[in-house]
Short mmCIF file of C-alpha atoms and ligand atoms in Angstrom, two decimals:
data_model
loop_
_atom_site.label_atom_id
_atom_site.label_comp_id
_atom_site.label_asym_id
_atom_site.label_seq_id
_atom_site.Cartn_x
_atom_site.Cartn_y
_atom_site.Cartn_z
CA MET A 2 0.02 -0.02 0.01
CA LYS A 3 0.95 3.66 -0.33
CA ILE A 4 0.69 5.54 2.94
CA PHE A 5 1.03 9.24 3.77
CA VAL A 6 1.79 10.20 7.37
CA THR A 7 1.55 13.73 8.79
CA GLY A 8 3.80 14.26 11.83
CA ALA A 9 6.11 11.51 10.58
CA SER A 10 8.92 12.98 12.58
CA GLY A 11 6.91 13.12 15.81
CA TYR A 12 6.74 10.85 18.80
CA ILE A 13 3.79 8.79 17.52
CA GLY A 14 4.00 9.48 13.79
CA ARG A 15 7.59 8.39 13.46
CA ALA A 16 6.91 5.04 15.10
CA VAL A 17 3.82 4.59 12.87
CA ALA A 18 5.70 5.48 9.68
CA GLU A 19 8.63 3.16 10.57
CA ALA A 20 6.30 0.24 11.51
CA LEU A 21 4.42 0.56 8.21
CA ARG A 22 7.68 0.69 6.25
CA ARG A 23 8.85 -2.44 8.07
CA ARG A 24 5.72 -4.10 6.75
CA GLY A 25 6.85 -3.33 3.20
CA HIS A 26 4.51 -0.41 2.45
CA ARG A 27 5.61 2.70 0.51
CA VAL A 28 5.49 5.41 3.14
CA ALA A 29 5.72 9.16 2.62
CA GLY A 30 5.93 11.42 5.65
CA LEU A 31 5.35 15.14 6.11
CA THR A 32 7.83 17.32 8.03
CA ARG A 33 8.66 21.03 8.01
CA SER A 34 12.34 20.42 8.65
CA ALA A 35 15.03 19.58 6.09
CA VAL A 36 17.08 17.96 8.89
CA LYS A 37 14.21 15.69 9.97
CA ALA A 38 13.52 14.97 6.28
CA ARG A 39 16.98 13.43 6.04
CA GLY A 40 16.18 11.28 9.07
CA LEU A 41 13.04 9.98 7.32
CA GLU A 42 14.85 9.28 4.09
CA ALA A 43 17.52 7.37 6.06
CA ARG A 44 14.68 5.11 7.23
CA GLU A 45 13.31 4.54 3.72
CA ILE A 46 10.45 6.96 4.22
CA GLU A 47 9.93 9.46 1.45
CA ALA A 48 10.16 12.90 2.99
CA VAL A 49 7.61 15.48 1.97
CA ILE A 50 8.75 18.90 3.19
CA GLY A 51 5.94 21.23 4.05
CA ASP A 52 3.61 22.73 6.57
CA MET A 53 0.07 21.54 7.37
CA ARG A 54 -0.98 25.13 6.60
CA ASP A 55 -0.01 24.89 2.97
CA SER A 56 -1.67 21.88 1.44
CA SER A 57 -0.12 22.64 -2.00
CA ALA A 58 3.15 21.36 -0.53
CA TRP A 59 1.72 17.91 0.39
CA LYS A 60 -1.51 17.40 -1.56
CA HIS A 61 0.23 15.69 -4.45
CA ALA A 62 1.92 13.09 -2.23
CA ALA A 63 -1.19 12.65 -0.16
CA SER A 64 -3.38 12.08 -3.21
CA ARG A 65 -1.26 9.12 -4.25
CA ALA A 66 -1.83 7.39 -0.96
CA ASP A 67 -4.33 4.59 -0.18
CA VAL A 68 -4.18 5.47 3.52
CA LEU A 69 -3.54 8.91 5.02
CA ILE A 70 -2.59 8.99 8.67
CA HIS A 71 -2.83 12.22 10.62
CA CYS A 72 -0.34 12.40 13.53
CA ALA A 73 0.82 16.00 13.19
CA VAL A 74 -0.10 18.51 15.86
CA GLU A 75 0.78 22.15 16.42
CA TYR A 76 -0.25 23.29 19.88
CA GLY A 77 -1.10 26.93 20.31
CA ALA A 78 -3.74 29.41 19.11
CA GLN A 79 -4.18 27.66 15.76
CA TYR A 80 -4.47 24.16 17.22
CA GLU A 81 -8.10 23.55 16.44
CA ALA A 82 -8.33 25.48 13.15
CA LEU A 83 -5.20 23.88 11.73
CA ASP A 84 -6.30 20.42 12.73
CA ARG A 85 -9.70 20.93 11.07
CA GLU A 86 -8.10 22.36 7.92
CA THR A 87 -5.69 19.43 7.72
CA VAL A 88 -8.42 16.83 8.31
CA ASN A 89 -10.53 18.38 5.50
CA GLY A 90 -7.46 18.58 3.27
CA LEU A 91 -6.67 14.91 3.85
CA LEU A 92 -10.27 13.85 3.31
CA ALA A 93 -10.24 15.66 0.01
CA CYS A 94 -7.35 13.54 -1.22
CA GLY A 95 -9.51 10.45 -1.69
CA GLY A 96 -7.75 7.75 0.37
CA ARG A 97 -8.88 6.35 3.71
CA VAL A 98 -8.00 8.68 6.55
CA LEU A 99 -6.81 7.50 10.00
CA TYR A 100 -7.23 10.25 12.54
CA THR A 101 -5.28 10.43 15.83
CA SER A 102 -7.48 11.50 18.73
CA GLY A 103 -6.97 10.53 22.37
CA VAL A 104 -8.65 8.90 25.36
CA TRP A 105 -8.93 12.24 27.13
CA GLN A 106 -12.06 12.64 25.00
CA TYR A 107 -13.82 10.37 27.48
CA GLY A 108 -13.13 12.45 30.56
CA ALA A 109 -12.70 10.89 34.04
CA GLY A 110 -14.04 7.48 35.08
CA GLY A 111 -14.70 4.32 33.13
CA PRO A 112 -14.38 1.66 32.09
CA PHE A 113 -15.07 3.37 28.78
CA ASP A 114 -15.38 1.60 25.45
CA GLU A 115 -15.90 3.06 22.00
CA SER A 116 -19.64 3.16 22.45
CA THR A 117 -19.32 5.48 25.50
CA ALA A 118 -20.42 9.02 24.88
CA PHE A 119 -18.77 11.78 26.89
CA ALA A 120 -21.00 12.97 29.72
CA GLY A 121 -20.49 16.71 29.77
CA LYS A 122 -17.84 18.67 27.89
CA PRO A 123 -14.61 17.00 26.80
CA LEU A 124 -11.31 18.78 27.24
CA MET A 125 -11.23 19.37 23.48
CA PRO A 126 -14.89 19.36 22.24
CA TRP A 127 -13.69 20.18 18.70
CA ARG A 128 -11.69 17.01 18.51
CA THR A 129 -14.90 15.01 18.74
CA GLU A 130 -16.17 17.03 15.72
CA HIS A 131 -13.03 16.17 13.74
CA GLU A 132 -13.48 12.49 14.65
CA LYS A 133 -17.02 12.70 13.29
CA LEU A 134 -15.83 14.17 10.00
CA VAL A 135 -13.44 11.27 9.55
CA LEU A 136 -15.90 8.56 10.57
CA ALA A 137 -18.55 10.03 8.26
CA ALA A 138 -16.10 9.72 5.41
CA LYS A 139 -15.54 6.05 6.24
CA GLY A 140 -12.16 6.69 7.80
CA LEU A 141 -10.87 5.32 11.11
CA VAL A 142 -10.25 7.09 14.37
CA ILE A 143 -7.71 5.93 16.97
CA ARG A 144 -7.83 7.18 20.56
CA PRO A 145 -4.45 6.37 22.10
CA GLY A 146 -3.96 6.36 25.85
CA CYS A 147 -1.05 8.36 27.27
CA VAL A 148 1.88 7.03 25.26
CA TYR A 149 5.00 5.76 26.91
CA GLY A 150 8.17 4.16 25.53
CA GLY A 151 11.39 5.62 24.18
CA ALA A 152 12.07 9.15 25.32
CA GLY A 153 8.41 9.55 26.10
CA GLY A 154 5.96 12.29 25.41
CA LEU A 155 4.20 12.96 28.67
CA THR A 156 6.41 10.52 30.60
CA GLY A 157 9.45 12.58 29.57
CA LEU A 158 8.17 15.26 31.97
CA TRP A 159 8.88 12.91 34.89
CA PHE A 160 12.48 12.28 33.77
CA GLU A 161 13.05 15.98 33.23
CA GLY A 162 11.76 16.86 36.70
CA ALA A 163 13.69 14.04 38.33
CA VAL A 164 16.93 15.14 36.70
CA GLU A 165 16.55 18.86 37.04
CA GLN A 166 14.59 19.20 40.28
CA LYS A 167 15.25 15.85 41.93
CA ALA A 168 11.54 14.95 41.89
CA ALA A 169 9.12 13.81 39.16
CA PRO A 170 6.21 16.24 38.95
CA ILE A 171 2.59 14.95 39.08
CA VAL A 172 -0.73 16.76 39.09
CA GLY A 173 -2.55 16.09 42.38
CA GLU A 174 -1.63 13.29 44.73
CA GLY A 175 -1.22 10.71 41.96
CA ALA A 176 -3.76 8.12 43.10
CA ASN A 177 -5.33 8.51 39.65
CA ARG A 178 -4.64 6.06 36.89
CA TRP A 179 -3.91 7.02 33.32
CA ALA A 180 -4.91 4.79 30.45
CA VAL A 181 -1.59 4.14 28.72
CA VAL A 182 -0.03 2.42 25.70
CA HIS A 183 3.52 1.73 24.61
CA ARG A 184 4.45 3.53 21.40
CA GLU A 185 5.41 0.33 19.56
CA ASP A 186 2.11 -1.39 20.52
CA LEU A 187 0.32 1.73 19.26
CA ALA A 188 2.23 1.71 16.03
CA ASP A 189 1.22 -1.96 15.59
CA LEU A 190 -2.42 -0.96 15.98
CA TYR A 191 -2.04 1.67 13.24
CA VAL A 192 -0.49 -0.96 10.95
CA ARG A 193 -3.36 -3.39 11.59
CA ALA A 194 -5.93 -0.66 11.07
CA SER A 195 -4.28 0.52 7.86
CA GLU A 196 -4.12 -3.00 6.48
CA SER A 197 -7.73 -3.83 7.45
CA ALA A 198 -10.69 -3.19 5.19
CA LEU A 199 -12.56 -1.54 8.06
CA ALA A 200 -14.29 1.76 7.52
CA GLY A 201 -15.99 4.22 9.87
CA GLU A 202 -14.66 2.68 13.07
CA LEU A 203 -13.28 4.17 16.28
CA PHE A 204 -10.64 2.28 18.29
CA ASN A 205 -9.24 2.83 21.73
CA ALA A 206 -5.57 1.99 22.09
CA THR A 207 -4.58 1.19 25.64
CA ASP A 208 -2.77 -1.63 27.33
CA ARG A 209 -4.08 -3.42 30.38
CA SER A 210 -1.65 -1.95 32.93
CA ARG A 211 -3.32 -0.12 35.80
CA PHE A 212 -0.52 1.57 37.77
CA SER A 213 -1.31 4.80 39.56
CA VAL A 214 0.33 7.98 38.28
CA ARG A 215 2.31 8.15 41.56
CA GLU A 216 3.67 4.59 40.99
CA MET A 217 4.74 5.43 37.46
CA ALA A 218 6.30 8.78 38.33
CA ALA A 219 8.15 7.16 41.26
CA ALA A 220 9.51 4.49 38.90
CA ALA A 221 10.68 7.27 36.54
CA SER A 222 12.30 9.09 39.40
CA ARG A 223 14.13 5.96 40.56
CA ALA A 224 15.36 5.31 37.03
CA ALA A 225 16.59 8.89 36.80
CA GLY A 226 18.51 8.62 40.07
CA ALA A 227 16.12 10.73 42.21
CA GLY A 228 15.32 7.88 44.56
CA GLY A 229 11.61 7.68 43.73
CA ALA A 230 10.91 11.28 44.82
CA VAL A 231 7.71 12.71 43.36
CA LYS A 232 6.47 16.32 43.56
CA SER A 233 2.72 16.83 43.73
CA LEU A 234 1.46 19.99 41.99
CA ALA A 235 -1.98 21.51 42.71
CA LEU A 236 -4.09 21.95 39.61
CA PRO A 237 -3.73 25.78 39.34
CA GLU A 238 0.05 25.42 39.63
CA ALA A 239 0.09 22.67 37.03
CA GLU A 240 -2.10 24.78 34.72
CA LYS A 241 0.53 27.51 34.82
CA LEU A 242 3.16 25.04 33.71
CA TYR A 243 1.22 22.85 31.31
CA GLY A 244 -1.77 24.92 30.24
CA ALA A 245 -4.98 23.07 29.42
CA MET A 246 -3.06 19.77 29.32
CA ALA A 247 -2.90 19.85 33.14
CA ARG A 248 -6.55 18.74 33.34
CA GLY A 249 -5.75 15.74 31.17
CA LEU A 250 -2.80 14.83 33.38
CA ALA A 251 -5.14 14.87 36.39
CA LEU A 252 -7.67 12.49 34.88
CA ASP A 253 -8.42 9.12 36.50
CA GLN A 254 -9.42 6.84 33.63
CA HIS A 255 -10.13 3.24 32.78
CA VAL A 256 -10.39 2.65 29.06
CA ASP A 257 -11.18 -0.67 27.42
CA SER A 258 -9.47 -1.61 24.13
CA SER A 259 -10.99 -5.03 23.55
CA LYS A 260 -12.56 -3.83 20.30
CA ALA A 261 -9.09 -3.59 18.70
CA ALA A 262 -8.29 -7.07 20.04
CA ARG A 263 -11.54 -8.40 18.59
CA LEU A 264 -11.55 -6.70 15.16
CA LEU A 265 -7.83 -6.27 14.51
CA ASP A 266 -6.39 -9.14 16.56
CA TRP A 267 -4.28 -6.53 18.42
CA THR A 268 -2.47 -7.65 21.55
CA PRO A 269 -0.28 -5.09 23.32
CA ARG A 270 3.07 -6.64 24.22
CA PHE A 271 4.17 -4.15 26.88
CA ASN A 272 2.76 -4.30 30.38
CA GLY A 273 2.93 -0.70 31.49
CA PHE A 274 5.45 2.05 32.12
CA THR A 275 7.01 0.79 35.36
CA ASP A 276 8.40 -2.49 33.95
CA HIS A 277 11.03 -0.85 31.76
CA ALA A 278 11.39 2.67 33.29
CA ASP A 279 15.16 2.29 33.28
CA ARG A 280 15.19 1.71 29.50
CA PHE A 281 12.83 4.61 28.90
CA PHE A 282 15.08 6.88 30.96
CA ALA A 283 18.15 5.75 29.02
CA SER A 284 16.28 6.55 25.80
CA TRP A 285 15.19 9.95 27.08
CA LYS A 286 18.75 10.75 28.09
CA ALA A 287 20.13 9.60 24.77
CA VAL A 288 17.87 11.80 22.64
CA ARG A 289 17.75 14.79 24.95
N1 NAP B 325 1.92 11.63 23.04
C1 NAP B 325 0.84 11.15 23.65
O1 NAP B 325 0.91 10.58 24.76
C2 NAP B 325 -0.50 11.22 22.96
C3 NAP B 325 -1.58 10.49 23.50
C4 NAP B 325 -2.82 10.56 22.90
C5 NAP B 325 -3.00 11.34 21.72
N2 NAP B 325 -1.94 12.00 21.22
C6 NAP B 325 -2.14 12.82 20.02
O2 NAP B 325 -1.31 12.28 18.99
C7 NAP B 325 -0.93 13.32 18.10
C8 NAP B 325 0.58 13.30 17.93
O3 NAP B 325 1.18 13.54 19.14
P1 NAP B 325 2.78 13.38 19.38
O4 NAP B 325 2.96 13.26 20.84
O5 NAP B 325 3.33 12.36 18.45
O6 NAP B 325 3.23 14.83 18.89
P2 NAP B 325 4.74 15.39 18.64
O7 NAP B 325 5.76 14.41 19.02
O8 NAP B 325 4.76 16.79 19.20
O9 NAP B 325 4.79 15.49 17.06
C9 NAP B 325 4.19 16.53 16.37
C10 NAP B 325 4.47 16.39 14.88
O10 NAP B 325 3.69 17.34 14.23
C11 NAP B 325 4.50 17.96 13.23
N3 NAP B 325 4.03 19.35 13.06
C12 NAP B 325 3.87 20.29 14.00
N4 NAP B 325 3.39 21.42 13.41
C13 NAP B 325 3.30 21.19 12.10
C14 NAP B 325 2.87 21.97 11.00
N5 NAP B 325 2.48 23.26 11.15
N6 NAP B 325 2.89 21.40 9.78
C15 NAP B 325 3.33 20.13 9.61
N7 NAP B 325 3.72 19.33 10.63
C16 NAP B 325 3.70 19.86 11.84
C17 NAP B 325 5.92 17.88 13.73
O11 NAP B 325 6.78 17.74 12.62
P3 NAP B 325 7.97 18.71 12.18
O12 NAP B 325 8.40 19.49 13.39
O13 NAP B 325 9.00 17.74 11.70
O14 NAP B 325 7.41 19.56 11.10
C18 NAP B 325 5.90 16.58 14.52
O15 NAP B 325 6.28 15.54 13.69
C19 NAP B 325 -1.52 14.61 18.70
O16 NAP B 325 -2.72 14.89 18.05
C20 NAP B 325 -1.74 14.27 20.15
O17 NAP B 325 -2.77 15.01 20.73
C21 NAP B 325 -0.70 11.97 21.81
#
């Protein structure tokens, strides 16, 4: 298959692009950076240099693809508008679109499965609208849990705090549990979804680990040499540091991903963040 990936240099998109390439697909990936483009080419991924904002730079490559996977994100004032514009641009290209959403769309509580509607207002209401655009066009939506593995996205914050301030920062007391997934397991789910003939389906992507945030942050802190020290931040303080993301970090969630197991034969291989925290720290340090 021919695949086009936005955010192919990012934490999730890179793993997805590489996993698809390993399966023998022709993969093209969007990046704004000439340096990162060389990194993609080195991994046999065709680099398309351009910005989400300017579809003329990537429309041609995207129109050749059977599957278009959206993993790019630009946080900031344009977050929502740029995401919508990109989703519409990808949908106009004709292939099947896979949209990356997230489990924060469910809010606190659970267990949630794909049939669960959010009670109240999600952290990012617009994201649900973008999901609907993709599902209506017979695309697929994936809602990853908080992703760990390698240098980490969110989990990198714990390593940074442990190294620089001798304590891994958490929002609240940390009795809450995140729904999580290892990046390679997540990439495997994207591969299976891309290779399937499924259309108009939403999938959660979480493993079955149920460690509390405090347990995971303490493991990160130990791995980073801070002896398991964790620093609890009150929500207003965390909002100053992390913006709206702080409310996501404070969520206590239980998310069920058995639909992906059932329809895509997907089995996560990793058992949660704490098992290999030392390896994740080594990775974080290496790419820092
Ligand atoms: N990380 C998690 O734990 C997690 C969990 C659930 C859902 N998600 C969702 O997954 C998606 C990807 O997250 P991530 O953590 O992989 O993000 P990331 O590591 O920050 O990667 C972002 C990517 O977007 C690209 N990008 C940024 N602005 C761009 C622009 N204007 N035009 C073109 N490309 C642009 C960057 O590429 P260049 O800099 O090379 O251009 C980069 O490859 C997001 O929607 C996020 O909300 C993430």
